[in-house]
Amino acid sequence: RQFRFRSATSATSQLRAHVRGASAMLVLAVAVAAAAAGGAARGAEYYVSPFGANGNDGSSFGAAWQTLDFAARQMSAGDTLNLFVGVYSGEGNTHVSWPAGVTVQAGRKGRPASFQVDFSGRTDAWSFSASRDRAVVTTVRGVQFSNATKQVLATTTSYNNRYITSVRVERCEFVSVLNTYTILSPLTETNVSFVDTVFRGGLYKPDEQNEFAVVARGSNSGSRQPITLTFDNVYASELRGLVALRQSASSATAPMSVSVLNSRVMNSRWALYHNNEVVADIVLRNSSFTKHLASGSPVHYDGCDYDSAVMIDSCVFSDNAGAAVRVLYTPAKRSGAQCKVTVQGSTFKKNHVAFNVTGQTQLNVLESVVSDNDAAGFSLNAVDEPKASVTFGLLDSLVMGNGRGGAAVGGGVYVGSRVVSNMYNVTFKTNVATANGAALFLADDSSTSLHESRISGNKAPGGYAVYCAGERTVVQGAGNWARDNGGTTTNCPGGIGVNTNVDAAATRAAQRALVWAEVRDAKATADAAVAAQPPVRVA
């Protein structure tokens, strides 16, 4: 910027004016940048204590308010409420509606149990308001919620689709809480994140219908607003389940996205329960799912009326009394709809069954270990219904020691009628069946490609490691290797290509590349879904 000075005095005045103007512009620029980077501007700090009084001004712990509901009514976006050590109970602390964009947090470092909201005898909930500003997030940090017979957190639904509800729960504990969070028929887009948080049932009994930690149900009003749930570094135990995705028959189909990252879920009935009318993209990554009940499974699909997908990446499923992954058949309302399950780099060990699939499914598993599961590694079936097809890809994996709990057939893999399977570079080792097909049982009217795989040490009294059950069983194989299977490797007409030259390599390479492409697409979709979710960690 150029200046012309008329005199020494005027030059000094102009210079001072220029400095004042530049300073003001700099302050404004910094304020705008800070607002853009951090969302809502930082507001007032307030304080609450069980020993305070609502007649105070809330400006310090010495002048703290007494109840959370009173505090919430004094707050606006950007404000922070600091909790003093103690137990907060009664209607004034359990029936609270929080404005969008506030932070509610433990007022000092310490265990969440030191900052307890006790719902004993109450059926209220904390509810969270929506905002038109996507950057506005309501945060709850470092608090324990306990002794609730209903949900303790809920999303307010009386907004239109120009609004969004974003809630982040950090370093909290939910103990003896029947249901942590209910998202019921939201008319707004809803994003909820749980980070570094513990869910411990306490109220759980196997014969009771306890609720899930989080229940998300689409809108009954015709709204199709998306719901996004993120669990990062959570521990969940003794629950009916971690999250349930549901949709009533009269509802519009709201898209849902769920990510479970770096977490442990155990001693429950389900981890993730998927209703058949839900459209959902699900990512399970770097997490473990152990010791679930026989009546449930860590990943449970009721079927798929619409395309839904789950990506299981670098996870461990072990010691589950039922199936680790179960997909049930329900008559699909939309022809061609599928549950798409993609697994990479994961371990399934000492479950009753690793995978139990009965229809409407595309299952691809690669670079994974499926071992020591009691009944079978894979049980794949397609009911006799045109919409219920099952396709299965198994690549670069180990299937070992399955069926020792009494599998009659198919200790390693049971391929049912009307199932199409493609298996490449798989090791089948020391699987067991009490009748036949210790490594592979191929039902009548199934179709299987088996190439460049190793089959050794599999034992069945019938003497066949790979068993073809009918005249309509189709098997293509080449480049396979087999030994020490306790008898003849297979009864399949024409064999399975054991110790043969690897011919038609181009065809097999194309089939293998197709499965890999499906897996890459699924992983790219999962990565994009995780990246698109709101940030779950605070600097």
XYZ file of C-alpha atoms in Angstrom:
539
model
C 0.000 0.000 0.000
C 1.514 3.387 -1.039
C 1.195 6.726 0.846
C 1.993 10.350 -0.053
C 2.944 12.468 2.967
C 1.931 16.174 2.758
C 4.015 17.204 5.798
C 5.951 15.784 8.708
C 2.922 16.134 10.998
C 0.472 14.687 8.516
C 2.942 11.921 7.679
C 3.098 10.904 11.346
C -0.710 10.965 11.630
C -1.117 8.926 8.476
C 1.475 6.410 9.664
C -0.315 5.978 13.020
C -3.654 5.553 11.253
C -2.131 2.988 8.916
C -0.688 0.991 11.850
C -4.047 1.057 13.675
C -5.834 -0.096 10.537
C -3.324 -2.876 9.840
C -3.569 -4.090 13.436
C -7.346 -4.205 13.249
C -7.181 -6.138 9.983
C -4.674 -8.580 11.520
C -6.906 -9.176 14.565
C -9.893 -9.735 12.288
C -7.922 -12.143 10.087
C -6.754 -14.148 13.105
C -10.300 -14.308 14.479
C -11.690 -15.510 11.153
C -8.933 -18.142 10.828
C -9.519 -19.359 14.371
C -13.254 -19.615 13.785
C -12.681 -21.550 10.570
C -10.261 -23.944 12.247
C -12.120 -24.538 15.454
C -15.815 -24.150 14.666
C -17.769 -22.257 17.299
C -15.828 -19.615 19.198
C -14.768 -20.437 22.738
C -17.374 -19.201 25.169
C -17.746 -18.860 28.921
C -16.503 -21.282 31.599
C -19.102 -22.394 34.147
C -18.942 -24.681 37.185
C -21.323 -27.064 38.899
C -21.059 -29.066 42.128
C -23.392 -31.316 44.159
C -22.558 -28.938 47.003
C -23.299 -25.745 45.059
C -26.476 -23.670 44.775
C -28.427 -22.563 41.722
C -28.539 -19.075 43.210
C -24.792 -18.717 42.592
C -23.371 -17.233 39.405
C -21.546 -20.452 38.348
C -18.293 -18.595 37.719
C -16.066 -20.872 39.836
C -16.234 -23.983 41.986
C -16.599 -21.669 44.957
C -19.694 -20.162 43.327
C -20.863 -23.296 41.521
C -24.403 -24.121 40.476
C -25.930 -27.272 41.938
C -27.839 -29.024 39.131
C -26.931 -29.834 35.533
C -30.350 -28.935 34.149
C -30.111 -25.408 35.596
C -26.593 -25.073 34.182
C -27.687 -26.217 30.712
C -30.386 -23.527 30.610
C -27.757 -20.836 31.183
C -25.403 -22.047 28.450
C -24.999 -21.501 24.706
C -22.742 -22.816 21.952
C -19.051 -22.595 22.853
C -19.599 -22.613 26.629
C -17.940 -25.183 28.908
C -19.382 -26.664 32.094
C -16.872 -28.114 34.583
C -18.106 -30.744 37.035
C -16.805 -30.938 40.598
C -16.109 -34.356 42.130
C -19.244 -36.055 43.405
C -22.483 -37.857 42.521
C -25.137 -36.058 40.492
C -28.586 -37.623 40.893
C -32.272 -36.739 40.760
C -34.341 -35.098 38.048
C -32.288 -31.912 37.986
C -29.273 -33.944 36.884
C -30.757 -36.745 34.776
C -33.419 -34.854 32.786
C -31.232 -32.382 30.871
C -31.457 -30.845 27.410
C -28.045 -29.598 26.301
C -27.706 -26.766 23.783
C -25.740 -27.599 20.652
C -22.034 -26.888 20.823
C -21.449 -26.942 24.580
C -18.824 -28.995 26.433
C -19.640 -30.877 29.628
C -16.540 -32.227 31.339
C -14.906 -33.377 34.533
C -13.447 -30.292 36.144
C -10.095 -31.869 36.959
C -8.070 -34.952 36.129
C -9.335 -38.168 37.646
C -11.271 -41.337 37.002
C -14.739 -40.912 35.491
C -16.137 -42.701 38.558
C -15.267 -39.574 40.538
C -17.745 -37.584 38.392
C -20.835 -39.785 38.451
C -24.297 -39.125 37.082
C -26.529 -41.645 38.884
C -29.810 -42.540 37.147
C -31.128 -44.764 39.970
C -34.924 -44.675 39.990
C -35.042 -42.351 36.970
C -36.238 -42.927 33.389
C -34.950 -39.584 32.092
C -32.160 -38.927 29.633
C -29.722 -36.291 28.545
C -30.785 -35.006 25.139
C -28.735 -33.068 22.601
C -29.945 -30.272 20.366
C -29.136 -29.759 16.701
C -27.471 -26.873 14.904
C -27.373 -25.486 11.380
C -23.593 -25.215 11.666
C -21.796 -28.438 10.739
C -18.771 -27.389 12.825
C -20.786 -27.284 16.059
C -20.161 -30.379 18.203
C -21.512 -31.087 21.678
C -18.880 -32.818 23.830
C -19.196 -34.887 27.007
C -15.842 -35.737 28.597
C -14.616 -37.702 31.627
C -17.988 -38.560 33.217
C -19.447 -41.841 34.503
C -23.123 -42.700 33.903
C -24.561 -45.440 36.100
C -27.611 -47.425 37.235
C -30.000 -46.668 34.369
C -32.907 -48.919 33.364
C -33.430 -47.008 30.101
C -31.238 -44.911 27.823
C -29.166 -42.123 29.353
C -28.381 -40.185 26.152
C -30.714 -39.376 23.281
C -30.915 -37.218 20.180
C -33.589 -34.524 19.962
C -35.677 -35.149 16.827
C -37.787 -32.000 16.415
C -35.670 -30.394 13.694
C -35.845 -30.410 9.921
C -33.169 -31.580 7.532
C -31.387 -28.224 7.456
C -29.950 -29.092 10.871
C -27.296 -31.539 12.061
C -26.755 -33.130 15.475
C -23.111 -33.887 16.340
C -22.139 -35.381 19.703
C -18.727 -36.563 20.894
C -18.393 -38.679 24.058
C -14.808 -38.949 25.328
C -13.150 -40.790 28.212
C -16.514 -41.691 29.731
C -17.833 -44.820 31.448
C -21.291 -46.363 31.229
C -21.771 -48.824 34.085
C -24.931 -50.815 34.784
C -26.704 -48.899 32.051
C -29.324 -50.773 30.056
C -29.001 -48.516 27.001
C -26.434 -45.758 26.546
C -27.653 -43.853 23.508
C -30.863 -43.999 21.479
C -31.092 -42.334 18.085
C -34.786 -42.671 17.322
C -36.317 -41.481 14.057
C -34.024 -38.475 13.593
C -35.256 -35.741 11.287
C -31.723 -34.351 11.175
C -28.393 -35.741 10.082
C -26.859 -37.304 13.206
C -23.181 -37.939 14.004
C -22.184 -39.554 17.310
C -18.641 -40.543 18.341
C -17.468 -42.526 21.367
C -13.727 -42.244 22.052
C -11.653 -43.858 24.838
C -14.899 -44.952 26.459
C -15.985 -47.979 28.529
C -19.341 -49.790 28.403
C -19.881 -52.325 31.193
C -23.316 -53.889 31.437
C -23.679 -54.934 35.044
C -27.450 -55.363 34.535
C -26.896 -58.064 31.912
C -28.429 -61.534 32.314
C -28.408 -64.013 29.424
C -32.142 -64.733 29.691
C -33.242 -61.081 29.648
C -33.757 -58.806 26.631
C -31.328 -56.116 27.674
C -30.836 -53.312 25.210
C -27.753 -52.427 23.220
C -25.282 -49.737 24.148
C -26.375 -47.741 21.102
C -29.606 -48.159 19.131
C -30.057 -46.313 15.833
C -33.437 -46.410 14.145
C -34.341 -44.604 10.940
C -37.093 -42.036 10.662
C -40.777 -42.948 10.313
C -41.539 -39.590 8.727
C -40.135 -40.198 5.264
C -36.880 -38.453 6.142
C -33.707 -40.084 4.834
C -31.191 -38.216 6.965
C -27.942 -40.186 7.491
C -26.754 -41.534 10.839
C -23.010 -41.887 11.499
C -21.608 -43.746 14.520
C -17.930 -44.018 15.450
C -16.407 -46.123 18.232
C -12.674 -45.541 18.654
C -10.694 -47.255 21.415
C -13.764 -48.424 23.330
C -14.098 -51.387 25.681
C -17.501 -53.068 25.903
C -18.479 -56.050 28.055
C -21.601 -57.727 29.472
C -24.026 -56.108 27.056
C -26.821 -57.372 24.881
C -24.746 -55.738 22.157
C -22.654 -52.725 21.287
C -24.790 -51.292 18.479
C -28.094 -52.183 16.808
C -29.130 -50.776 13.440
C -32.875 -51.012 12.995
C -35.596 -49.884 10.646
C -39.331 -50.408 10.967
C -41.290 -51.627 7.954
C -43.095 -48.293 7.591
C -39.891 -46.240 7.615
C -37.962 -44.633 4.852
C -34.545 -46.187 4.540
C -32.037 -43.857 6.173
C -28.399 -44.582 5.293
C -26.204 -45.459 8.254
C -22.440 -45.607 8.679
C -20.712 -47.364 11.586
C -16.998 -47.638 12.381
C -15.579 -49.705 15.241
C -11.860 -48.935 15.462
C -9.112 -50.072 17.868
C -11.700 -51.528 20.245
C -12.527 -54.609 22.344
C -16.014 -56.105 22.629
C -16.504 -59.205 24.778
C -18.810 -61.247 27.019
C -21.930 -60.067 25.222
C -24.603 -61.492 22.946
C -23.905 -59.385 19.879
C -21.416 -56.688 18.979
C -23.179 -55.406 15.874
C -26.779 -56.283 15.006
C -28.066 -55.336 11.547
C -31.796 -55.340 10.758
C -32.668 -56.529 7.255
C -34.251 -53.215 6.185
C -31.207 -51.076 6.982
C -28.814 -49.581 4.443
C -25.439 -49.463 6.173
C -21.724 -49.255 5.510
C -19.818 -50.801 8.410
C -16.090 -50.826 9.122
C -14.511 -53.022 11.818
C -10.782 -52.328 12.031
C -7.979 -53.285 14.455
C -10.502 -54.615 16.964
C -11.198 -57.844 18.875
C -14.500 -59.630 19.495
C -14.353 -62.424 22.053
C -16.447 -64.690 24.310
C -19.884 -63.874 22.917
C -22.837 -66.113 23.797
C -24.013 -69.066 21.711
C -27.362 -67.325 21.143
C -25.630 -64.411 19.437
C -22.610 -63.508 17.344
C -20.265 -60.530 17.127
C -21.487 -59.620 13.620
C -25.131 -60.478 12.935
C -27.143 -59.701 9.801
C -30.872 -60.447 9.692
C -30.582 -60.356 5.912
C -30.474 -57.490 3.428
C -33.472 -55.899 1.736
C -31.036 -53.285 0.444
C -27.324 -53.459 -0.324
C -25.290 -53.221 2.874
C -21.584 -53.781 3.380
C -19.199 -54.628 6.196
C -15.403 -54.413 5.932
C -13.523 -56.454 8.558
C -9.904 -55.381 8.523
C -7.146 -56.635 10.857
C -9.544 -57.939 13.521
C -9.569 -60.940 15.870
C -12.669 -63.066 16.560
C -12.017 -65.722 19.198
C -13.695 -67.942 21.783
C -17.224 -67.045 20.655
C -19.769 -69.756 21.504
C -21.753 -69.102 18.318
C -20.755 -67.927 14.852
C -18.262 -65.077 14.638
C -20.071 -63.714 11.555
C -23.676 -64.727 10.835
C -25.795 -63.705 7.848
C -29.368 -65.006 7.909
C -31.752 -65.231 4.991
C -34.917 -63.129 4.874
C -37.030 -62.786 1.714
C -35.574 -59.665 0.111
C -37.947 -56.939 -0.997
C -35.545 -55.787 -3.676
C -34.189 -58.226 -6.252
C -30.422 -58.444 -6.273
C -29.879 -56.887 -2.844
C -26.914 -58.375 -0.997
C -25.047 -58.345 2.254
C -21.456 -57.732 1.190
C -18.913 -58.999 3.711
C -15.219 -58.391 3.023
C -12.483 -59.673 5.339
C -8.766 -58.964 5.139
C -5.878 -59.720 7.454
C -8.063 -61.090 10.257
C -8.042 -64.113 12.589
C -11.009 -66.356 13.490
C -10.009 -68.822 16.179
C -11.791 -71.122 18.648
C -15.299 -70.003 17.741
C -18.143 -72.470 17.242
C -18.192 -71.440 13.557
C -16.204 -68.654 11.959
C -18.762 -67.827 9.224
C -22.383 -68.985 9.026
C -24.110 -67.702 5.877
C -27.570 -68.691 4.633
C -28.244 -66.404 1.682
C -28.109 -62.994 -0.045
C -24.383 -62.688 0.544
C -21.159 -61.877 -1.242
C -18.351 -63.007 1.084
C -14.685 -62.418 0.259
C -11.938 -63.450 2.687
C -8.243 -62.973 2.041
C -4.956 -62.990 3.903
C -6.731 -64.378 6.978
C -6.436 -67.275 9.422
C -9.440 -69.478 10.224
C -8.373 -72.055 12.797
C -9.551 -74.345 15.595
C -13.250 -73.502 15.205
C -15.396 -76.298 16.680
C -18.051 -77.047 14.083
C -16.556 -75.580 10.913
C -14.497 -72.768 9.539
C -17.110 -71.768 6.957
C -20.729 -72.913 6.686
C -22.149 -71.482 3.460
C -25.712 -72.153 2.323
C -28.116 -70.622 -0.183
C -31.808 -71.320 0.290
C -33.797 -72.402 -2.759
C -34.965 -68.933 -3.697
C -33.822 -66.866 -6.731
C -32.824 -63.833 -4.637
C -30.752 -65.818 -2.150
C -27.522 -66.416 -4.057
C -24.215 -66.761 -2.200
C -20.816 -66.090 -3.757
C -17.627 -66.816 -1.861
C -13.995 -65.902 -2.492
C -11.154 -67.255 -0.337
C -7.604 -66.151 -1.200
C -4.147 -66.399 0.335
C -5.440 -67.769 3.637
C -4.970 -70.583 6.159
C -7.840 -72.917 7.144
C -6.507 -75.207 9.871
C -7.648 -77.453 12.707
C -11.375 -76.815 12.286
C -14.199 -79.307 12.933
C -12.752 -80.961 16.018
C -15.890 -80.183 17.986
C -17.896 -82.689 15.956
C -18.414 -81.447 12.409
C -20.106 -84.229 10.422
C -19.011 -82.812 7.075
C -17.008 -79.818 5.889
C -14.764 -79.247 8.881
C -12.803 -76.636 6.956
C -15.357 -75.300 4.490
C -18.934 -76.432 3.851
C -20.098 -75.241 0.415
C -23.870 -75.682 0.192
C -26.134 -76.051 -2.835
C -26.299 -73.055 -5.162
C -23.174 -71.525 -3.649
C -20.479 -70.352 -6.076
C -16.974 -70.357 -4.558
C -13.525 -69.391 -5.794
C -10.482 -70.427 -3.745
C -6.869 -69.594 -4.587
C -3.644 -70.160 -2.702
C -5.328 -71.574 0.394
C -3.771 -73.996 2.874
C -6.201 -76.593 4.264
C -4.452 -78.347 7.126
C -5.505 -80.786 9.889
C -9.232 -80.119 9.563
C -11.575 -82.891 10.786
C -15.029 -84.250 9.939
C -16.833 -87.230 11.491
C -18.134 -88.394 8.095
C -16.606 -86.852 4.975
C -15.043 -83.739 3.519
C -12.644 -82.850 6.309
C -11.163 -79.950 4.332
C -13.994 -79.242 1.864
C -17.533 -80.558 1.525
C -19.076 -79.564 -1.813
C -22.848 -80.077 -1.866
C -24.855 -81.129 -4.892
C -25.536 -78.224 -7.267
C -22.629 -76.170 -5.937
C -19.825 -74.725 -8.057
C -16.227 -74.456 -6.880
C -12.909 -73.343 -8.341
C -9.903 -74.530 -6.331
C -6.435 -73.614 -7.546
C -2.843 -73.552 -6.334
C -3.797 -74.702 -2.846
C -2.339 -77.147 -0.336
C -4.412 -79.890 1.300
C -2.652 -81.900 3.999
C -3.304 -83.763 7.214
C -7.119 -83.516 6.976
C -8.920 -86.536 8.466
C -12.411 -87.982 7.966
C -13.608 -91.589 8.508
C -15.043 -91.600 4.992
C -11.531 -91.095 3.745
C -11.997 -87.980 1.634
C -10.478 -84.615 2.420
C -12.471 -83.021 -0.417
C -15.915 -84.550 -0.915
C -18.337 -84.006 -3.813
C -21.862 -84.841 -2.664
C -23.746 -85.145 -5.956
C -23.699 -85.455 -9.706
C -24.403 -81.749 -10.183
C -21.402 -80.669 -8.132
C -19.078 -78.659 -10.366
C -15.372 -78.507 -9.496
C -12.539 -76.928 -11.424
C -9.020 -77.249 -10.098
C -5.371 -77.189 -11.094
C -2.004 -76.728 -9.491
C -3.144 -78.097 -6.120
C -0.996 -80.200 -3.793
C -2.169 -82.882 -1.361
C -0.740 -85.468 1.024
C -1.282 -87.277 4.344
C -5.076 -86.945 4.258
C -5.709 -90.428 5.620
C -6.983 -91.928 2.385
C -7.971 -90.784 -1.059
C -7.899 -87.014 -1.269
C -11.186 -86.668 -3.162
C -14.077 -88.518 -4.748
C -14.888 -85.661 -7.120
C -15.278 -86.824 -10.748
C -12.168 -85.800 -12.638
C -10.385 -84.937 -9.405
C -9.515 -81.473 -8.174
C -6.318 -80.875 -10.089
C -3.944 -82.346 -7.516
C -0.353 -82.548 -8.732
C -1.341 -81.392 -12.210
C 0.320 -78.802 -14.349
C -0.975 -75.290 -13.855
C -2.808 -74.899 -17.143
C -5.315 -72.220 -18.098
C -3.295 -69.857 -15.918
C -4.663 -66.784 -17.647
C -8.244 -67.769 -16.806
C -7.415 -68.386 -13.159
C -5.449 -65.169 -12.952
C -8.451 -63.256 -14.284
C -10.769 -64.874 -11.711
C -8.309 -64.184 -8.920
C -7.907 -60.570 -10.039
C -11.686 -60.155 -9.989
C -11.897 -61.192 -6.324
C -8.970 -58.949 -5.441
C -10.658 -56.062 -7.259
C -13.845 -56.582 -5.226
C -11.784 -56.538 -2.039
C -9.882 -53.416 -3.050
C -13.155 -51.653 -3.880
C -14.632 -52.647 -0.520
C -11.545 -51.443 1.323
C -11.483 -48.155 -0.589
C -15.154 -47.620 0.281
C -14.417 -48.377 3.948
C -11.440 -46.010 3.990
C -13.557 -43.265 2.437
C -16.340 -43.847 4.987
C -13.915 -43.553 7.911
C -12.252 -40.473 6.416
C -15.610 -38.781 5.841
C -16.707 -39.151 9.451
C -16.288 -36.174 11.777
C -12.971 -36.104 13.672
C -13.273 -38.089 16.895
C -10.209 -36.869 18.753
C -9.624 -33.515 20.362
C -6.203 -31.898 20.232
